[in-house]
């Protein structure tokens, strides 16, 4: 098992509060999955490029994503949550 300390920046917290309850619940499920195995196939965890270079994305649902980065070994910061079109305009 891999151990992470997870932080959420203010931008993530604001968007998360405004997100539908079903998506918030799904994120909590996926976060637990991430903590147990960050490369679980359902997460489709992958590196990003362009404006998000150095960051990674995990799937929450078919369209919803959460973007995070590893601040230092063992510490991850979730930065954004939103639909694919919201995040990658």
PDB file of C-alpha atoms in Angstrom:
ATOM      1  CA  UNK A   1       0.000   0.000   0.000  1.00  0.00           C
ATOM      2  CA  UNK A   2       1.227   3.496  -0.868  1.00  0.00           C
ATOM      3  CA  UNK A   3       0.766   6.256   1.684  1.00  0.00           C
ATOM      4  CA  UNK A   4      -0.016   9.831   0.685  1.00  0.00           C
ATOM      5  CA  UNK A   5      -0.835  12.965   2.548  1.00  0.00           C
ATOM      6  CA  UNK A   6      -3.560  14.689   0.538  1.00  0.00           C
ATOM      7  CA  UNK A   7      -4.172  18.435   0.423  1.00  0.00           C
ATOM      8  CA  UNK A   8      -6.789  20.416  -1.483  1.00  0.00           C
ATOM      9  CA  UNK A   9      -6.046  23.950  -2.628  1.00  0.00           C
ATOM     10  CA  UNK A  10      -8.648  26.724  -2.342  1.00  0.00           C
ATOM     11  CA  UNK A  11      -9.618  26.547  -5.996  1.00  0.00           C
ATOM     12  CA  UNK A  12     -10.429  22.846  -5.640  1.00  0.00           C
ATOM     13  CA  UNK A  13     -12.382  23.440  -2.423  1.00  0.00           C
ATOM     14  CA  UNK A  14     -14.511  26.195  -4.022  1.00  0.00           C
ATOM     15  CA  UNK A  15     -15.369  24.122  -7.074  1.00  0.00           C
ATOM     16  CA  UNK A  16     -15.974  21.005  -4.985  1.00  0.00           C
ATOM     17  CA  UNK A  17     -18.560  22.828  -2.841  1.00  0.00           C
ATOM     18  CA  UNK A  18     -20.455  23.903  -5.970  1.00  0.00           C
ATOM     19  CA  UNK A  19     -20.380  20.431  -7.502  1.00  0.00           C
ATOM     20  CA  UNK A  20     -23.439  18.189  -7.464  1.00  0.00           C
ATOM     21  CA  UNK A  21     -23.624  15.853  -4.470  1.00  0.00           C
ATOM     22  CA  UNK A  22     -23.463  12.730  -6.656  1.00  0.00           C
ATOM     23  CA  UNK A  23     -20.145  13.915  -8.137  1.00  0.00           C
ATOM     24  CA  UNK A  24     -18.798  14.780  -4.678  1.00  0.00           C
ATOM     25  CA  UNK A  25     -19.672  11.278  -3.478  1.00  0.00           C
ATOM     26  CA  UNK A  26     -18.084   9.714  -6.554  1.00  0.00           C
ATOM     27  CA  UNK A  27     -14.927  11.768  -5.957  1.00  0.00           C
ATOM     28  CA  UNK A  28     -14.739  10.460  -2.391  1.00  0.00           C
ATOM     29  CA  UNK A  29     -14.954   6.890  -3.729  1.00  0.00           C
ATOM     30  CA  UNK A  30     -12.259   7.576  -6.321  1.00  0.00           C
ATOM     31  CA  UNK A  31     -10.054   9.307  -3.753  1.00  0.00           C
ATOM     32  CA  UNK A  32     -10.196   6.191  -1.576  1.00  0.00           C
ATOM     33  CA  UNK A  33      -9.301   4.101  -4.615  1.00  0.00           C
ATOM     34  CA  UNK A  34      -6.435   6.514  -5.399  1.00  0.00           C
ATOM     35  CA  UNK A  35      -5.097   6.212  -1.854  1.00  0.00           C
ATOM     36  CA  UNK A  36      -5.125   2.417  -2.089  1.00  0.00           C
ATOM     37  CA  UNK A  37      -3.711   2.233  -5.616  1.00  0.00           C
ATOM     38  CA  UNK A  38      -3.045   5.483  -7.518  1.00  0.00           C
ATOM     39  CA  UNK A  39      -2.773   3.557 -10.787  1.00  0.00           C
ATOM     40  CA  UNK A  40      -6.013   1.586 -10.497  1.00  0.00           C
ATOM     41  CA  UNK A  41      -7.326   1.171 -14.071  1.00  0.00           C
ATOM     42  CA  UNK A  42     -10.659   2.891 -13.287  1.00  0.00           C
ATOM     43  CA  UNK A  43      -8.805   6.088 -12.378  1.00  0.00           C
ATOM     44  CA  UNK A  44      -7.104   6.335 -15.780  1.00  0.00           C
ATOM     45  CA  UNK A  45      -4.358   8.261 -13.975  1.00  0.00           C
ATOM     46  CA  UNK A  46      -2.164  10.026 -16.511  1.00  0.00           C
ATOM     47  CA  UNK A  47       0.309  12.866 -16.936  1.00  0.00           C
ATOM     48  CA  UNK A  48      -0.917  16.071 -18.490  1.00  0.00           C
ATOM     49  CA  UNK A  49       0.777  18.320 -21.026  1.00  0.00           C
ATOM     50  CA  UNK A  50       0.524  21.915 -22.164  1.00  0.00           C
ATOM     51  CA  UNK A  51      -0.806  24.319 -19.523  1.00  0.00           C
ATOM     52  CA  UNK A  52      -1.032  21.430 -17.069  1.00  0.00           C
ATOM     53  CA  UNK A  53       2.467  20.043 -17.597  1.00  0.00           C
ATOM     54  CA  UNK A  54       3.810  18.507 -14.382  1.00  0.00           C
ATOM     55  CA  UNK A  55       0.314  17.630 -13.199  1.00  0.00           C
ATOM     56  CA  UNK A  56      -1.793  14.489 -13.402  1.00  0.00           C
ATOM     57  CA  UNK A  57      -5.466  13.721 -13.908  1.00  0.00           C
ATOM     58  CA  UNK A  58      -7.732  11.008 -12.536  1.00  0.00           C
ATOM     59  CA  UNK A  59     -11.227  10.125 -13.742  1.00  0.00           C
ATOM     60  CA  UNK A  60     -14.118  10.733 -11.385  1.00  0.00           C
ATOM     61  CA  UNK A  61     -16.806   9.759 -13.906  1.00  0.00           C
ATOM     62  CA  UNK A  62     -16.785   9.438 -17.674  1.00  0.00           C
ATOM     63  CA  UNK A  63     -16.616  13.231 -18.013  1.00  0.00           C
ATOM     64  CA  UNK A  64     -15.458  14.516 -14.609  1.00  0.00           C
ATOM     65  CA  UNK A  65     -11.750  14.777 -13.754  1.00  0.00           C
ATOM     66  CA  UNK A  66      -9.628  15.818 -10.793  1.00  0.00           C
ATOM     67  CA  UNK A  67      -6.215  17.364 -11.406  1.00  0.00           C
ATOM     68  CA  UNK A  68      -3.430  16.993  -8.880  1.00  0.00           C
ATOM     69  CA  UNK A  69       0.318  17.256  -8.534  1.00  0.00           C
ATOM     70  CA  UNK A  70       2.886  15.703  -6.253  1.00  0.00           C
ATOM     71  CA  UNK A  71       4.227  18.543  -4.126  1.00  0.00           C
ATOM     72  CA  UNK A  72       6.966  16.309  -2.754  1.00  0.00           C
ATOM     73  CA  UNK A  73       7.291  12.561  -2.330  1.00  0.00           C
ATOM     74  CA  UNK A  74       4.224  11.316  -0.470  1.00  0.00           C
ATOM     75  CA  UNK A  75       2.336  14.639  -0.595  1.00  0.00           C
ATOM     76  CA  UNK A  76      -0.246  15.301  -3.297  1.00  0.00           C
ATOM     77  CA  UNK A  77      -2.299  18.437  -3.832  1.00  0.00           C
ATOM     78  CA  UNK A  78      -5.620  18.297  -5.653  1.00  0.00           C
ATOM     79  CA  UNK A  79      -5.900  21.519  -7.583  1.00  0.00           C
ATOM     80  CA  UNK A  80      -8.977  21.391  -9.825  1.00  0.00           C
ATOM     81  CA  UNK A  81     -12.133  19.375 -10.349  1.00  0.00           C
ATOM     82  CA  UNK A  82     -14.504  19.692 -13.282  1.00  0.00           C
ATOM     83  CA  UNK A  83     -15.770  18.254 -16.521  1.00  0.00           C
ATOM     84  CA  UNK A  84     -13.356  17.588 -19.329  1.00  0.00           C
ATOM     85  CA  UNK A  85     -14.617  20.644 -21.238  1.00  0.00           C
ATOM     86  CA  UNK A  86     -14.419  22.897 -18.138  1.00  0.00           C
ATOM     87  CA  UNK A  87     -10.809  21.953 -17.463  1.00  0.00           C
ATOM     88  CA  UNK A  88      -9.364  21.696 -20.959  1.00  0.00           C
ATOM     89  CA  UNK A  89     -10.903  24.686 -22.764  1.00  0.00           C
TER      90      UNK A  89
END
